[in-house]
Structures are given as C-alpha cells and as structure tokens.
Amino acid sequence: MANEPHVRPFDSDTITEDYFREFLIQPRTIGSVRPDISLQLFGRRFETPVMTAALSHLTGLKEDGLVEMARGAAAAGALTLVGMTQAEQYAAIAATGAPLVRIVKPFADEDKVMAQLRQAEELGAVAVGMDVDHIFDRNGEYDVVFGEAMGPKNWDDIARYCAATRLPFLVKGVLHPQEAALCKQAGVGGIVVSHHHGLVPTSVPALMVLPEIRAQVGPGYPVLVDGSITDGVQALKALALGATAVCVGRALIPPIRENGPEGARQTIARISAELRGALARTGAAELSALDASVLRRVRS
C-alpha cells in the first residue's frame, strides 16, 4: 500500500550501517598538521591502513580478478588479503610482487591446509591465516565451499597452524572478545574481526565489539576489521574504536570489474584520502594518536 511506512530490512548490513551512524566525529583543528596514515604491520610499512578484504572467485573479467586486485592494492601502497584460491591461481597472484596475506579455508583435509600455508610462505607472503567463518553452513552442517569440504577446528589445531609457519598466523571471523583473547593466548599473530557478510543473520557488527576486543588483546596486537567499510570516515571510526587496519571488500568489486587494477588502486586511494581528510580534523598527526575521544556517540 502506498501509505504504508517503509520498513528497513533487519539484516547484518543494515545493522552495521546504522551502528556507523551512531558515531559522530568531534573536530579539533587548531594546531593540527597533515597527518601521516602510514602503517607498520607484520614487519612491513604500508602507505595506508586501508587494505583489501580476503576476496575469492572474482569472475567475469578479462584477467584474473584477484591478480588485478593485488596489482591495484600494491600500487596504492596497501596490503592484499587473498581468499580461497588453488595453488596455480595463488602463484599467479604472488607473481605480481604485491604484499599478500593468504587466508585459507578450514579444510577438512589437513594436508591441504598445510600445503597452502607452505606455498604462501615459500612465495613470500607477509602473513597467513584461516577463515573460521566457513566451518559451518547456515544449517549447522560442516560447510562445503565450491566443492571443498570444511571441518571443525579446535584450539590445538590453531596452535599447530601457528607453529607450522614462520609467518604470523591470523584468524579471520572473530566477533567475541573472549575468543580474541584466546587467539592471542594460542599464539595467533592477529585477528580479522568479521561477520563474513552476515553468515549469521543479525550478527553483531564488528564496530560494536571492537572496543571490547581491543581491551582483551591489549595495545599493539594486530586487529583488522572487515565489515561493510566503503569510505574514509567509516574507516576512521573503526580505527578510533580499536582497529589496527580496515579491510575493504565489496566496494572494490565494481571498480575492478570496470577498470581492473586501476579501479582497485583508485578505490583504496579514495578511501585513504577521505581517511586522511577526516583524521586531519581530529588533531591526530598519525594513526597511533587516534582513539575513541575523537568520536561522540549519538545514543548510548
């Protein structure tokens, strides 16, 4: 009916967008200088804390979409997280020379997990990790992703993966502060706070749990956040609430489809410039000076 009120969908994306809107930036500009948004992470320096999400299966392109994403991110001075790939495809991505984090799936086949961790290390990855979001499907069964069976993982498994590589091992899909603390205790080199595009309907937004997670793991521990970030102001809010860096996923896909590597570079450069513009108005000269005091909550 034309006179019926519009009802917004109650899904994870809407919840995340609404939560972003609850925080306003508190400007402070007198004495401010052009901020430095470079980031030291995993022993490397990056021009920006804006990086790619661990995307997989970018199809419908003239070239391999993940190769193009890596090239564009590297041109923007950013880190690339790589999602589900087979050995040949990952080798092509690594051949770009882009700094990479390979996020493997929780395969039921342990030999496959170890083989992918080894390949990433041999081809010069910055870090590796596992996407624990995909252990289960929506019905509580062990997931099957593009024909590959997933399996359960416990803390002994996580500790074993950490010990199996010289690289930092990350866990992607952390949304609970206690699980974040246990990851650190198990030797995990960093976490990716993510609800994986709402695999659990109405799951908590990453932004909401960031302060609690940061309190659990302490300062300096790498906390990446992946959750519907599309612009620099959203990136600033995530960083102010405890993130070390932010991952951009779906916002990259149309530009990559339209302009290949340049589309990825332009998108990361735009978000980074917007972040620098917002940061300049907070009085913070660098990312390490940023904290929640630059935000004002609309409602508590």
mmCIF file of C-alpha atoms in Angstrom, residues 9 32-33 40 55 60 85 113 129 180 187 191 216 221 253 273:
data_model
loop_
_atom_site.group_PDB
_atom_site.id
_atom_site.type_symbol
_atom_site.label_atom_id
_atom_site.label_comp_id
_atom_site.label_asym_id
_atom_site.label_seq_id
_atom_site.Cartn_x
_atom_site.Cartn_y
_atom_site.Cartn_z
ATOM 1 C CA PRO A 9 15.369 -4.809 6.410
ATOM 2 C CA SER A 32 46.719 20.200 13.523
ATOM 3 C CA VAL A 33 49.087 19.153 10.738
ATOM 4 C CA GLN A 40 53.801 -0.675 10.232
ATOM 5 C CA LEU A 55 38.027 -11.874 -1.588
ATOM 6 C CA GLY A 60 33.575 -12.379 -15.315
ATOM 7 C CA THR A 85 42.482 -19.934 -4.214
ATOM 8 C CA VAL A 113 45.642 -26.666 4.862
ATOM 9 C CA GLY A 129 45.613 -17.212 8.243
ATOM 10 C CA ALA A 180 40.015 -12.785 20.635
ATOM 11 C CA GLY A 187 49.947 -17.737 19.557
ATOM 12 C CA ILE A 191 42.783 -11.397 14.092
ATOM 13 C CA GLN A 216 41.072 -8.040 25.734
ATOM 14 C CA TYR A 221 48.120 -6.529 18.829
ATOM 15 C CA ILE A 253 34.378 -5.362 -6.853
ATOM 16 C CA ALA A 273 42.382 10.266 1.144
#
